[in-house]
Each structure stands twice: as structure tokens, then as C-alpha cells.
Amino acid sequence: MSFRRGVVRQSKFRHVFAQAWKAEHCIDDVRVSRVTWDTSLAAVNPKFIAVIIEAGGGGAFLVVPISKSGRIDQSCPTVCGHAAPVLDIQWSPHDDNIIASASEDCTVKVWQIPDGGLTSPMTEAIVTLEGHSKRVGVLAWHPTAFNILLTAGCDNVMCVWNVGTGELVYQLDDAHPDLIYSVSWNKDGSAVCTVCKDKALRVIDPRRGTVLKVKEKVHDGTRPMRAVFLSDGKILTTGFSRMSERQVALWDTKDLSEPMAVQEMDTSNGVLLPFYDPDTNMVYLCGKGDCTIRYFEVTDESPYVHFLSLYSSKEPQRGAGFLSKRGVDVNKCEIARFYKLHERKVEPISMTVPRKSDLFQGDLYPDTASLEPALLADEWIAGQDAPPLVVSLSGGYSAPPSKHRDTLRSKPKLVSQDSGTGAAPPSAAPTSTAAKETEEEVPQPRVATRETDGNTERPKREDELLNELLAEMKALRAVVLAQSQRIELLERQLARIEDGDV
């Protein structure tokens, strides 16, 4: 089934327009990597821009504050701890200072970037994950569980790690017979979808190590494909037809026998990288080597995937970074921002919905995923699932200062996350240290309050204790809310099973 730009329909995103920022706001003299791996080569969050760059005798990527503009000096410090080229980088969704990198040296490293950016070259990672026998090209952080990272390598193996302990918790080595092109988590992180060189789309439960659904020949062409889970459980794929035309397809995971929609776009040979915004249900397609960015809206109305418009420029893109929703400028009705990679330049491009009012546009900005994780790593490993905890963008969003630990300190069951980690590598120290600090710090004010009635420090310590207790209560409430939602979902599933609907 194919669809075209047809009848005009009502949508608040129908007039979204893209605009490149002025030259003075671009970043110049960035030696973007020439690696042939089909990756976006960049990652962006509300604090930093990271770009994989050319590096002699190893692999490196550049990290600069998001406010950076102008020329990058050749002496600018980089993250350069890999022994071979870096293939993929991804920021943690739960700490804006934590970034993971995958490399041809068969390792994955996790780095903690200081606030304000690097002042000297960074060669020591806080965690090094070694479990792949060939180069690692795909990274995917869990959307709701803290410190869970999925990696996929050219050994056709998928690994799930607890970054806080450096532990390999799940390994799937027989699910894919060939090279894994892409991996995407679903909304609550209970399953992943993958596409492989064998042209099949798979839905996998990584904890049980089982393939839940398979669709052979999602796209008939031999060029690489991509797949992304949408928030309603559907899957959008990009690939090539038998005649080498680029395609976009939408699939319903309840029935993968036929796509809900397919669109053939053009005959360019660049791999289409999909960037999905769950808040607006929009998908942006960037082709490597293209001069355009196409954007679509996915709805429940046929033909389901609606072409909105495209941004076109004279210069082809080597890759692109997609800013998380927490970083957009709500005062300018900016709903998305790309950082387009040229050969030696990074150019911001804003996607904006024209509005006359200066007031906060609540319909454009539903509550979005927050930095706070809904689950600890051990809770997810034990079988729990939870939707993302959300935050309002009303009045703009301010990124909190970096303390990899404070996100942890405000979470319940802290010590259990790092228990039994006798074999954990020293590089896991930031997480385990945070747990120890919490263990030590919380009891101290209680003892001091009992023993030193005349101590002038007492009011200050009581305030600190009260703040920590309030933070823990807030975190507990969030967990209870997430678990109650999960219980309701399971009850509905149980009712459907009892009624014979499943």
C-alpha cells in the first residue's frame, strides 16, 4: 500500500518550518569522522554537543557545551580513550553528563563529562564494557531504567549491561544470523525491535532472550535498514525496495503480515536515519549524503504516515544530532532541533510551529520524559517495567547541575543496586561511590541530633536531613505511581486473556 501527499487535513504541525541558524551560531573547523559505518555521528542533549571526529591512531569524539559557537581550535581537548575509530555515541537519558561510546576496538566505554565541558583530553572512562568479539556499532540506553545500556556488535550479538556495576546482565547471541543494523527500545523498555542484514524485523524480549515476533523481508533491497519503536507500540522502518528506491513503512506489532503503510521516496543511496519525537508523534528522516530532512506525522488516520514538509539546503549532511525535547526553546515554539554535520562544520536547524501568541503553547508541549529514571537497574532486571516519568516544559526547562550521584541519592533502594558487585571494575566507582556516600551521610545527622543538643551545626544538619527525606519521599511517590500504572496494565492484559482475546 502506498500513500501520497493527498487531501489537506487538520494538524497543528502542518505548517512546521525548518530554519538554519546564522553562520555566527555554527561550530566551525570540526573534523567530522569519515568512518563508513552508517551512524548519525553526533549526539546532543540540553548541555552538550558530541561529534565523532577524525583521529589519528585511535578513536575520538568532541564534546562542547551546547552554547558553543565559532571556530574549534585544533588543540581543543577531546574524549580519546578508544584504540580504534568510534562508531556510535549516545547520551544517557537520565544524566546529561554521562555518554557512552562504541568502537571498532570491540569495547564500549562510558564517560562522565564535567559541567562546562572538557579542560584536558579525557582518556580514562568511568566504565569499560568488554563482551563483544568484533567491533561494536550500536548503542541504546534504556528509556526508563537507570544505568541499563544495550549494545550490538558485528559479532551478531546483543548485550545488555548494568553500567553501574559494569556487569553483563543479558547476552543474546543466537537471535540474529547476520549483522544487526539498528536497535530501538519500546516506550517502557520491556522489548526492543531490531533490523538485521537478513532483511528481517524482530521484536525481542531481552530479559527472557526470546524473539516475540519476526517479519521476513521488511524491505526487499539489500542496503541497510533502520527501525524505531513508536510510543503506541507500532514500528516505523526505513529501507530500500528491490529497485533501490528508498522506502518508509509502518508496522503494527499485533499483525506483521502486511505493513500498515509504505511510501517510496526516491532512488538516492544514502541510508535514511529516522529520528522520532514521541511527544508530537513526528518522524524526521535524514539521509546520509542528502541535502534534505523530511518530516512526517504519524496518526491513527489512514494513510497513517502523513508527509508534512522538507528542509532543503545546498550542502549534503554527513550526519545529524537530534536534541532531546528538554532542550528546545519553548518561547519560540521550537518543537525540534537538529545539529547538521557538514564536512567541517556543525549547523543548528530549528523546527518551529508558527504561533502569534507569546504564551506557553501547551498543545505543542505535552509533558516530556524527565531526567529522573522510573526504575533502578535491579528493578528492571527483576522484571519490572514502568513508563517514563515526565516533566512539564512550561516556563522553559533548566538542566540541573551535574552530580551523577544526586539522581541516585534521591532514589529508593539505593544500596541494593550496587550490592553483590565484588567483581565490579574500579571504573564503576561513580555509581558505587554515590551509594556509599548516601549510606554514610543519611545516618550521620540523626546521630548528631541525638548527641549534640548545643551544637550550632544542628539546625543546618536537620535541614539537610529533612531535604534528603523529602527527596526520597518524592522519588518513592514517583515509583509508586509508575508501579500502579504497570499494575493496571497487567490487570487489563489478564482480563483480555481470561476473555479469550489473546
Short mmCIF file of C-alpha atoms in Angstrom, two decimals:
data_model
loop_
_atom_site.label_atom_id
_atom_site.label_comp_id
_atom_site.label_asym_id
_atom_site.label_seq_id
_atom_site.Cartn_x
_atom_site.Cartn_y
_atom_site.Cartn_z
CA MET A 1 0.00 0.00 0.00
CA SER A 2 1.36 3.38 -0.87
CA PHE A 3 0.35 6.83 0.15
CA ARG A 4 0.98 10.27 -1.24
CA ARG A 5 0.57 13.83 -0.07
CA GLY A 6 -3.14 13.96 -0.64
CA VAL A 7 -6.11 15.73 0.84
CA VAL A 8 -5.40 18.62 3.19
CA ARG A 9 -6.08 17.56 6.75
CA GLN A 10 -6.19 19.36 10.04
CA SER A 11 -2.98 19.22 12.05
CA LYS A 12 -1.19 21.71 14.25
CA PHE A 13 2.09 20.51 12.72
CA ARG A 14 1.06 21.02 9.10
CA HIS A 15 2.91 24.34 8.92
CA VAL A 16 6.10 23.34 10.74
CA PHE A 17 9.00 25.09 9.06
CA ALA A 18 12.73 24.48 9.36
CA GLN A 19 15.31 27.22 9.51
CA ALA A 20 19.10 27.02 9.73
CA TRP A 21 20.78 29.24 12.30
CA LYS A 22 23.00 32.10 11.20
CA ALA A 23 26.66 31.39 10.45
CA GLU A 24 27.86 33.02 13.69
CA HIS A 25 25.94 30.38 15.69
CA CYS A 26 27.52 27.42 13.87
CA ILE A 27 30.55 25.48 15.07
CA ASP A 28 33.41 25.57 12.56
CA ASP A 29 36.56 23.54 11.93
CA VAL A 30 35.12 20.30 13.26
CA ARG A 31 36.87 17.40 11.50
CA VAL A 32 33.82 15.11 11.26
CA SER A 33 34.72 11.42 11.09
CA ARG A 34 34.90 9.74 7.69
CA VAL A 35 34.08 6.32 9.12
CA THR A 36 31.92 4.31 6.71
CA TRP A 37 29.59 2.99 9.42
CA ASP A 38 26.00 4.23 8.90
CA THR A 39 25.50 6.17 12.11
CA SER A 40 24.41 9.71 12.93
CA LEU A 41 27.98 10.59 14.12
CA ALA A 42 26.59 13.05 16.68
CA ALA A 43 24.60 13.12 19.92
CA VAL A 44 23.05 16.18 21.59
CA ASN A 45 21.37 16.88 24.93
CA PRO A 46 20.41 20.12 26.72
CA LYS A 47 24.00 20.56 27.97
CA PHE A 48 26.40 19.26 25.34
CA ILE A 49 27.02 18.52 21.67
CA ALA A 50 29.15 15.44 20.96
CA VAL A 51 30.56 14.70 17.47
CA ILE A 52 32.68 11.75 16.35
CA ILE A 53 35.79 13.20 14.71
CA GLU A 54 38.82 12.11 12.71
CA ALA A 55 41.62 10.94 14.97
CA GLY A 56 45.00 9.53 14.08
CA GLY A 57 45.96 6.31 15.84
CA GLY A 58 42.70 5.65 17.68
CA GLY A 59 39.17 6.90 18.08
CA ALA A 60 37.93 10.20 19.49
CA PHE A 61 34.89 12.39 19.77
CA LEU A 62 34.50 16.06 20.53
CA VAL A 63 32.28 17.31 23.38
CA VAL A 64 31.46 21.01 23.68
CA PRO A 65 28.78 22.94 25.61
CA ILE A 66 25.59 23.40 23.60
CA SER A 67 26.08 27.18 23.75
CA LYS A 68 29.42 26.87 21.92
CA SER A 69 29.76 28.62 18.56
CA GLY A 70 32.60 29.73 16.32
CA ARG A 71 35.84 28.00 15.46
CA ILE A 72 37.06 24.89 17.26
CA ASP A 73 40.79 25.18 17.91
CA GLN A 74 42.90 22.19 16.87
CA SER A 75 44.15 21.95 20.45
CA CYS A 76 40.59 21.62 21.82
CA PRO A 77 40.52 18.61 24.21
CA THR A 78 38.59 15.50 23.12
CA VAL A 79 37.44 12.19 24.57
CA CYS A 80 40.14 9.95 23.14
CA GLY A 81 40.35 6.71 25.11
CA HIS A 82 39.50 4.23 22.33
CA ALA A 83 42.20 2.32 20.46
CA ALA A 84 40.26 2.34 17.16
CA PRO A 85 37.65 4.58 15.48
CA VAL A 86 34.45 5.38 17.40
CA LEU A 87 31.31 4.18 15.61
CA ASP A 88 28.44 5.37 17.82
CA ILE A 89 27.87 7.71 20.78
CA GLN A 90 24.73 8.14 22.92
CA TRP A 91 23.99 10.39 25.91
CA SER A 92 22.33 8.82 28.92
CA PRO A 93 18.64 9.81 29.13
CA HIS A 94 18.97 10.06 32.93
CA ASP A 95 22.18 12.09 33.38
CA ASP A 96 23.17 14.82 30.93
CA ASN A 97 26.86 14.39 31.82
CA ILE A 98 27.09 10.66 31.03
CA ILE A 99 27.85 9.47 27.48
CA ALA A 100 28.54 6.00 26.08
CA SER A 101 30.76 5.32 23.07
CA ALA A 102 31.12 2.18 20.92
CA SER A 103 34.22 1.45 18.91
CA GLU A 104 35.98 -0.76 16.42
CA ASP A 105 38.26 -1.80 19.29
CA CYS A 106 35.42 -4.15 20.44
CA THR A 107 34.72 -2.17 23.62
CA VAL A 108 32.05 0.19 24.90
CA LYS A 109 33.15 2.94 27.26
CA VAL A 110 31.07 5.21 29.49
CA TRP A 111 32.37 8.70 30.25
CA GLN A 112 31.42 11.41 32.73
CA ILE A 113 31.79 14.87 31.18
CA PRO A 114 32.36 17.69 33.71
CA ASP A 115 29.99 20.65 33.74
CA GLY A 116 31.29 23.29 31.37
CA GLY A 117 32.98 20.71 29.14
CA LEU A 118 36.48 19.28 28.91
CA THR A 119 39.55 21.23 30.02
CA SER A 120 42.02 18.47 29.10
CA PRO A 121 41.91 15.33 26.93
CA MET A 122 39.85 12.56 28.55
CA THR A 123 41.39 9.10 28.24
CA GLU A 124 40.02 7.31 31.31
CA ALA A 125 36.41 6.11 31.17
CA ILE A 126 34.40 5.54 34.34
CA VAL A 127 33.32 2.15 32.95
CA THR A 128 34.70 -0.06 30.18
CA LEU A 129 32.38 -2.81 28.95
CA GLU A 130 34.11 -5.76 27.29
CA GLY A 131 32.00 -8.59 25.92
CA HIS A 132 31.95 -8.32 22.14
CA SER A 133 34.39 -10.22 19.94
CA LYS A 134 34.10 -7.84 16.98
CA ARG A 135 33.57 -4.09 16.54
CA VAL A 136 30.58 -2.56 18.33
CA GLY A 137 28.39 -0.29 16.23
CA VAL A 138 25.04 0.15 18.02
CA LEU A 139 24.19 1.68 21.41
CA ALA A 140 20.75 2.13 23.03
CA TRP A 141 20.18 3.34 26.60
CA HIS A 142 17.09 2.00 28.35
CA PRO A 143 14.42 4.75 28.30
CA THR A 144 13.18 4.33 31.89
CA ALA A 145 15.63 2.16 33.88
CA PHE A 146 18.73 3.80 35.31
CA ASN A 147 22.13 2.61 34.03
CA ILE A 148 20.83 -0.09 31.63
CA LEU A 149 22.63 0.00 28.27
CA LEU A 150 22.11 -2.25 25.24
CA THR A 151 24.94 -2.80 22.76
CA ALA A 152 25.10 -4.67 19.45
CA GLY A 153 28.25 -5.68 17.60
CA CYS A 154 29.42 -7.08 14.30
CA ASP A 155 29.62 -10.47 16.05
CA ASN A 156 25.78 -10.51 15.67
CA VAL A 157 25.47 -10.45 19.47
CA MET A 158 23.29 -8.15 21.60
CA CYS A 159 24.42 -7.41 25.16
CA VAL A 160 22.54 -5.71 27.98
CA TRP A 161 24.72 -4.13 30.67
CA ASN A 162 24.25 -2.68 34.13
CA VAL A 163 26.59 0.28 33.74
CA GLY A 164 26.53 0.99 37.48
CA THR A 165 28.30 -2.30 38.20
CA GLY A 166 29.96 -2.96 34.84
CA GLU A 167 28.09 -6.25 34.75
CA LEU A 168 26.85 -8.05 31.62
CA VAL A 169 23.32 -9.00 32.65
CA TYR A 170 21.92 -10.47 29.40
CA GLN A 171 23.52 -11.72 26.22
CA LEU A 172 21.59 -12.72 23.09
CA ASP A 173 23.94 -14.50 20.71
CA ASP A 174 21.53 -16.61 18.66
CA ALA A 175 18.72 -14.17 17.82
CA HIS A 176 20.39 -12.75 14.70
CA PRO A 177 22.12 -14.74 11.94
CA ASP A 178 23.79 -11.67 10.45
CA LEU A 179 24.84 -8.06 11.07
CA ILE A 180 22.48 -6.03 13.29
CA TYR A 181 21.69 -2.66 11.69
CA SER A 182 19.72 -0.95 14.46
CA VAL A 183 18.07 -1.47 17.85
CA SER A 184 15.23 0.54 19.42
CA TRP A 185 13.54 0.16 22.83
CA ASN A 186 9.77 0.46 23.18
CA LYS A 187 8.25 3.12 25.43
CA ASP A 188 8.52 1.28 28.76
CA GLY A 189 11.67 -0.65 27.88
CA SER A 190 10.05 -4.10 28.03
CA ALA A 191 11.07 -5.03 24.47
CA VAL A 192 13.33 -3.97 21.61
CA CYS A 193 12.89 -4.05 17.86
CA THR A 194 15.84 -4.83 15.61
CA VAL A 195 16.57 -4.97 11.89
CA CYS A 196 19.28 -7.21 10.51
CA LYS A 197 21.19 -7.83 7.29
CA ASP A 198 18.88 -10.83 6.66
CA LYS A 199 16.13 -8.19 5.95
CA ALA A 200 14.04 -9.32 8.94
CA LEU A 201 12.36 -7.18 11.60
CA ARG A 202 12.38 -8.76 15.06
CA VAL A 203 10.65 -7.85 18.32
CA ILE A 204 12.69 -9.25 21.21
CA ASP A 205 12.28 -9.56 24.97
CA PRO A 206 15.90 -9.05 26.08
CA ARG A 207 15.32 -10.32 29.63
CA ARG A 208 13.92 -13.67 28.54
CA GLY A 209 16.15 -13.79 25.48
CA THR A 210 13.20 -14.67 23.27
CA VAL A 211 12.16 -13.41 19.84
CA LEU A 212 8.50 -12.42 20.22
CA LYS A 213 7.74 -11.54 16.57
CA VAL A 214 9.57 -11.84 13.25
CA LYS A 215 8.75 -10.32 9.87
CA GLU A 216 10.90 -11.54 6.98
CA LYS A 217 11.79 -9.18 4.14
CA VAL A 218 10.60 -5.92 5.65
CA HIS A 219 12.24 -4.18 2.70
CA ASP A 220 13.40 -6.13 -0.36
CA GLY A 221 16.55 -4.12 -1.06
CA THR A 222 19.99 -5.16 0.10
CA ARG A 223 21.02 -1.78 1.56
CA PRO A 224 20.93 -1.18 5.33
CA MET A 225 17.61 -0.64 7.12
CA ARG A 226 16.56 1.15 10.30
CA ALA A 227 13.66 0.60 12.71
CA VAL A 228 12.25 2.68 15.55
CA PHE A 229 9.55 1.81 18.11
CA LEU A 230 6.76 4.42 18.29
CA SER A 231 5.09 5.30 21.58
CA ASP A 232 1.86 3.43 20.70
CA GLY A 233 3.75 0.19 20.05
CA LYS A 234 3.89 0.44 16.26
CA ILE A 235 7.22 0.25 14.43
CA LEU A 236 8.46 2.53 11.67
CA THR A 237 11.15 1.18 9.34
CA THR A 238 13.27 2.69 6.59
CA GLY A 239 14.99 0.71 3.85
CA PHE A 240 15.19 0.08 0.12
CA SER A 241 12.94 -1.60 -2.44
CA ARG A 242 14.11 -4.22 -4.91
CA MET A 243 14.58 -1.38 -7.41
CA SER A 244 16.78 0.52 -4.90
CA GLU A 245 14.09 3.10 -4.11
CA ARG A 246 14.18 4.39 -0.56
CA GLN A 247 11.11 3.40 1.47
CA VAL A 248 9.38 4.20 4.74
CA ALA A 249 6.96 1.65 6.21
CA LEU A 250 4.72 1.48 9.27
CA TRP A 251 4.04 -1.84 11.03
CA ASP A 252 1.51 -2.93 13.63
CA THR A 253 3.23 -5.33 16.05
CA LYS A 254 -0.06 -7.19 16.57
CA ASP A 255 0.00 -8.25 12.92
CA LEU A 256 3.24 -8.02 10.97
CA SER A 257 1.91 -9.88 7.93
CA GLU A 258 1.44 -6.65 5.95
CA PRO A 259 2.63 -3.08 6.55
CA MET A 260 0.00 -0.50 7.52
CA ALA A 261 1.58 1.90 5.04
CA VAL A 262 4.54 2.09 2.67
CA GLN A 263 5.96 5.10 0.86
CA GLU A 264 8.61 5.06 -1.82
CA MET A 265 10.54 8.30 -1.86
CA ASP A 266 13.48 8.47 -4.26
CA THR A 267 16.43 6.49 -5.61
CA SER A 268 19.22 8.06 -3.58
CA ASN A 269 21.55 5.50 -1.97
CA GLY A 270 22.02 7.18 1.41
CA VAL A 271 20.66 5.26 4.41
CA LEU A 272 17.63 7.02 5.93
CA LEU A 273 18.15 7.68 9.64
CA PRO A 274 14.81 8.09 11.48
CA PHE A 275 14.59 10.47 14.46
CA TYR A 276 11.35 10.06 16.40
CA ASP A 277 9.69 12.58 18.71
CA PRO A 278 7.17 10.73 20.92
CA ASP A 279 5.63 13.98 22.22
CA THR A 280 4.44 15.16 18.79
CA ASN A 281 4.46 11.72 17.11
CA MET A 282 6.59 13.19 14.34
CA VAL A 283 9.37 11.37 12.50
CA TYR A 284 12.27 13.17 10.85
CA LEU A 285 14.21 11.34 8.13
CA CYS A 286 17.81 12.34 7.46
CA GLY A 287 19.62 10.59 4.64
CA LYS A 288 23.40 10.44 4.82
CA GLY A 289 24.69 12.42 1.86
CA ASP A 290 21.29 14.09 1.35
CA CYS A 291 20.68 17.82 1.29
CA THR A 292 17.19 17.40 2.77
CA ILE A 293 15.44 16.49 6.02
CA ARG A 294 11.90 15.17 5.51
CA TYR A 295 9.38 15.17 8.32
CA PHE A 296 6.17 13.22 8.79
CA GLU A 297 3.37 12.95 11.34
CA VAL A 298 2.15 9.51 12.40
CA THR A 299 -1.56 9.33 13.31
CA ASP A 300 -4.35 6.77 13.66
CA GLU A 301 -6.00 8.02 10.45
CA SER A 302 -5.29 6.41 7.11
CA PRO A 303 -2.80 6.62 5.49
CA TYR A 304 -1.24 6.80 8.99
CA VAL A 305 2.07 8.41 7.98
CA HIS A 306 1.48 11.94 6.68
CA PHE A 307 4.17 13.87 4.86
CA LEU A 308 4.46 17.40 6.30
CA SER A 309 7.34 19.10 4.53
CA LEU A 310 11.06 19.01 3.95
CA TYR A 311 14.04 21.17 4.74
CA SER A 312 16.40 21.57 1.82
CA SER A 313 19.85 23.12 1.59
CA LYS A 314 22.80 23.16 -0.78
CA GLU A 315 25.22 21.20 1.41
CA PRO A 316 24.88 17.43 1.98
CA GLN A 317 24.84 16.14 5.55
CA ARG A 318 27.41 13.70 6.92
CA GLY A 319 25.21 13.00 9.92
CA ALA A 320 22.95 14.78 12.41
CA GLY A 321 22.35 15.15 16.14
CA PHE A 322 18.78 15.35 17.44
CA LEU A 323 18.26 17.46 20.56
CA SER A 324 16.05 15.96 23.27
CA LYS A 325 12.81 17.84 23.90
CA ARG A 326 14.06 19.21 27.22
CA GLY A 327 16.48 21.42 25.31
CA VAL A 328 14.20 23.18 22.79
CA ASP A 329 13.24 26.86 23.08
CA VAL A 330 9.57 26.80 24.07
CA ASN A 331 9.40 30.61 23.88
CA LYS A 332 9.94 30.41 20.12
CA CYS A 333 7.58 27.44 19.61
CA GLU A 334 10.58 25.31 18.62
CA ILE A 335 9.46 21.67 18.63
CA ALA A 336 12.72 20.07 17.44
CA ARG A 337 16.32 20.97 16.70
CA PHE A 338 18.90 19.22 14.58
CA TYR A 339 22.64 19.71 14.53
CA LYS A 340 23.57 19.01 10.91
CA LEU A 341 27.11 17.78 10.30
CA HIS A 342 28.92 19.19 7.29
CA GLU A 343 32.42 18.12 6.36
CA ARG A 344 33.98 20.65 8.76
CA LYS A 345 31.00 22.39 10.37
CA VAL A 346 28.07 21.78 12.75
CA GLU A 347 24.94 23.76 11.82
CA PRO A 348 21.86 24.01 14.08
CA ILE A 349 18.47 23.75 12.34
CA SER A 350 15.27 24.62 14.24
CA MET A 351 11.84 23.15 13.52
CA THR A 352 9.21 25.70 14.54
CA VAL A 353 5.41 25.90 14.61
CA PRO A 354 4.31 29.45 13.75
CA ARG A 355 2.13 30.96 16.51
CA LYS A 356 1.07 34.55 17.11
CA SER A 357 0.71 34.29 20.87
CA ASP A 358 3.70 34.72 23.19
CA LEU A 359 2.11 32.47 25.82
CA PHE A 360 3.30 28.93 26.50
CA GLN A 361 1.73 26.65 23.89
CA GLY A 362 0.62 23.68 25.96
CA ASP A 363 -0.75 21.78 22.96
CA LEU A 364 2.71 21.75 21.36
CA TYR A 365 4.49 20.69 24.53
CA PRO A 366 2.87 17.83 26.44
CA ASP A 367 4.83 16.71 29.49
CA THR A 368 8.04 15.11 28.25
CA ALA A 369 10.39 12.43 29.58
CA SER A 370 12.40 13.77 32.52
CA LEU A 371 15.92 13.04 33.73
CA GLU A 372 14.51 11.04 36.64
CA PRO A 373 14.52 7.29 35.92
CA ALA A 374 11.33 5.38 36.69
CA LEU A 375 13.24 2.26 37.76
CA LEU A 376 16.59 1.26 39.17
CA ALA A 377 18.65 -1.23 37.20
CA ASP A 378 17.93 -4.06 39.64
CA GLU A 379 14.20 -3.42 39.49
CA TRP A 380 14.18 -3.74 35.70
CA ILE A 381 16.39 -6.83 35.82
CA ALA A 382 13.94 -8.33 38.33
CA GLY A 383 11.16 -8.00 35.74
CA GLN A 384 9.56 -4.64 36.48
CA ASP A 385 8.51 -2.22 33.73
CA ALA A 386 7.38 1.39 34.01
CA PRO A 387 6.60 4.24 31.61
CA PRO A 388 8.92 7.27 31.65
CA LEU A 389 8.49 9.82 34.41
CA VAL A 390 7.56 13.15 32.82
CA VAL A 391 8.23 16.83 33.42
CA SER A 392 6.42 19.96 32.23
CA LEU A 393 8.20 22.34 29.86
CA SER A 394 6.03 25.28 30.93
CA GLY A 395 8.28 28.26 31.60
CA GLY A 396 11.23 26.54 29.95
CA TYR A 397 13.41 23.74 31.21
CA SER A 398 16.62 24.28 33.16
CA ALA A 399 19.11 21.42 33.21
CA PRO A 400 20.25 20.69 36.78
CA PRO A 401 23.97 20.83 37.63
CA SER A 402 25.86 17.59 37.12
CA LYS A 403 26.12 15.22 40.02
CA HIS A 404 25.87 11.69 38.65
CA ARG A 405 25.07 10.77 42.21
CA ASP A 406 22.22 13.06 43.14
CA THR A 407 19.92 11.35 40.68
CA LEU A 408 20.88 8.26 42.62
CA ARG A 409 20.63 9.70 46.10
CA SER A 410 17.03 10.65 45.62
CA LYS A 411 16.14 7.10 44.59
CA PRO A 412 14.93 4.38 46.99
CA LYS A 413 16.69 1.02 47.46
CA LEU A 414 19.99 2.65 46.64
CA VAL A 415 22.41 0.19 48.13
CA SER A 416 20.65 -2.83 46.58
CA GLN A 417 21.53 -1.53 43.14
CA ASP A 418 25.23 -1.92 43.85
CA SER A 419 25.08 -4.94 46.15
CA GLY A 420 26.90 -8.08 45.14
CA THR A 421 29.34 -6.25 42.94
CA GLY A 422 32.54 -7.68 44.33
CA ALA A 423 33.86 -8.15 40.81
CA ALA A 424 32.76 -4.73 39.62
CA PRO A 425 35.55 -2.83 37.87
CA PRO A 426 37.07 0.21 39.60
CA SER A 427 35.70 2.27 36.73
CA ALA A 428 32.20 1.78 38.12
CA ALA A 429 33.22 3.96 41.06
CA PRO A 430 30.93 6.97 40.43
CA THR A 431 27.82 4.86 40.93
CA SER A 432 29.02 2.74 43.81
CA THR A 433 30.63 5.75 45.49
CA ALA A 434 27.30 7.53 45.35
CA ALA A 435 25.65 4.63 47.11
CA LYS A 436 28.32 4.59 49.84
CA GLU A 437 28.03 8.33 50.35
CA THR A 438 24.30 8.04 50.79
CA GLU A 439 24.75 5.14 53.21
CA GLU A 440 27.15 7.20 55.28
CA GLU A 441 25.61 10.63 55.02
CA VAL A 442 21.99 9.94 55.89
CA PRO A 443 22.59 8.37 59.33
CA GLN A 444 25.15 10.98 60.43
CA PRO A 445 22.71 13.84 61.03
CA ARG A 446 20.49 11.51 63.07
CA VAL A 447 23.36 10.65 65.43
CA ALA A 448 24.44 14.27 65.65
CA THR A 449 20.92 15.38 66.53
CA ARG A 450 20.77 13.00 69.48
CA GLU A 451 24.24 13.64 70.86
CA THR A 452 24.95 17.35 70.38
CA ASP A 453 22.00 19.34 71.69
CA GLY A 454 24.02 22.54 71.92
CA ASN A 455 25.83 22.13 68.63
CA THR A 456 25.47 25.15 66.36
CA GLU A 457 25.58 22.79 63.36
CA ARG A 458 22.36 21.12 64.44
CA PRO A 459 19.82 23.31 62.57
CA LYS A 460 21.87 23.05 59.37
CA ARG A 461 22.14 19.27 59.64
CA GLU A 462 18.45 18.95 60.43
CA ASP A 463 17.67 20.93 57.26
CA GLU A 464 19.95 18.68 55.23
CA LEU A 465 18.29 15.57 56.67
CA LEU A 466 14.83 16.99 56.01
CA ASN A 467 15.74 17.81 52.40
CA GLU A 468 17.07 14.28 51.83
CA LEU A 469 13.97 12.73 53.38
CA LEU A 470 11.70 14.90 51.21
CA ALA A 471 13.70 13.96 48.11
CA GLU A 472 13.42 10.27 48.94
CA MET A 473 9.66 10.59 49.58
CA LYS A 474 9.27 12.31 46.20
CA ALA A 475 11.18 9.52 44.49
CA LEU A 476 9.12 6.86 46.27
CA ARG A 477 5.88 8.55 45.19
CA ALA A 478 7.09 8.52 41.59
CA VAL A 479 7.93 4.82 41.81
CA VAL A 480 4.55 4.02 43.40
CA LEU A 481 2.77 5.94 40.64
CA ALA A 482 4.73 4.12 37.94
CA GLN A 483 4.06 0.73 39.55
CA SER A 484 0.32 1.44 39.91
CA GLN A 485 0.18 2.21 36.19
CA ARG A 486 2.00 -1.04 35.48
CA ILE A 487 -0.44 -2.99 37.70
CA GLU A 488 -3.41 -1.51 35.83
CA LEU A 489 -1.84 -2.53 32.51
CA LEU A 490 -1.21 -6.09 33.73
CA GLU A 491 -4.77 -6.34 35.05
CA ARG A 492 -6.12 -5.30 31.66
CA GLN A 493 -3.90 -7.86 29.93
CA LEU A 494 -5.06 -10.55 32.36
CA ALA A 495 -8.70 -9.66 31.71
CA ARG A 496 -8.13 -9.92 27.96
CA ILE A 497 -6.52 -13.34 28.38
CA GLU A 498 -9.41 -14.55 30.55
CA ASP A 499 -11.87 -13.26 27.94
CA GLY A 500 -10.00 -15.18 25.23
CA ASP A 501 -8.92 -12.06 23.34
CA VAL A 502 -5.26 -13.07 23.33
#
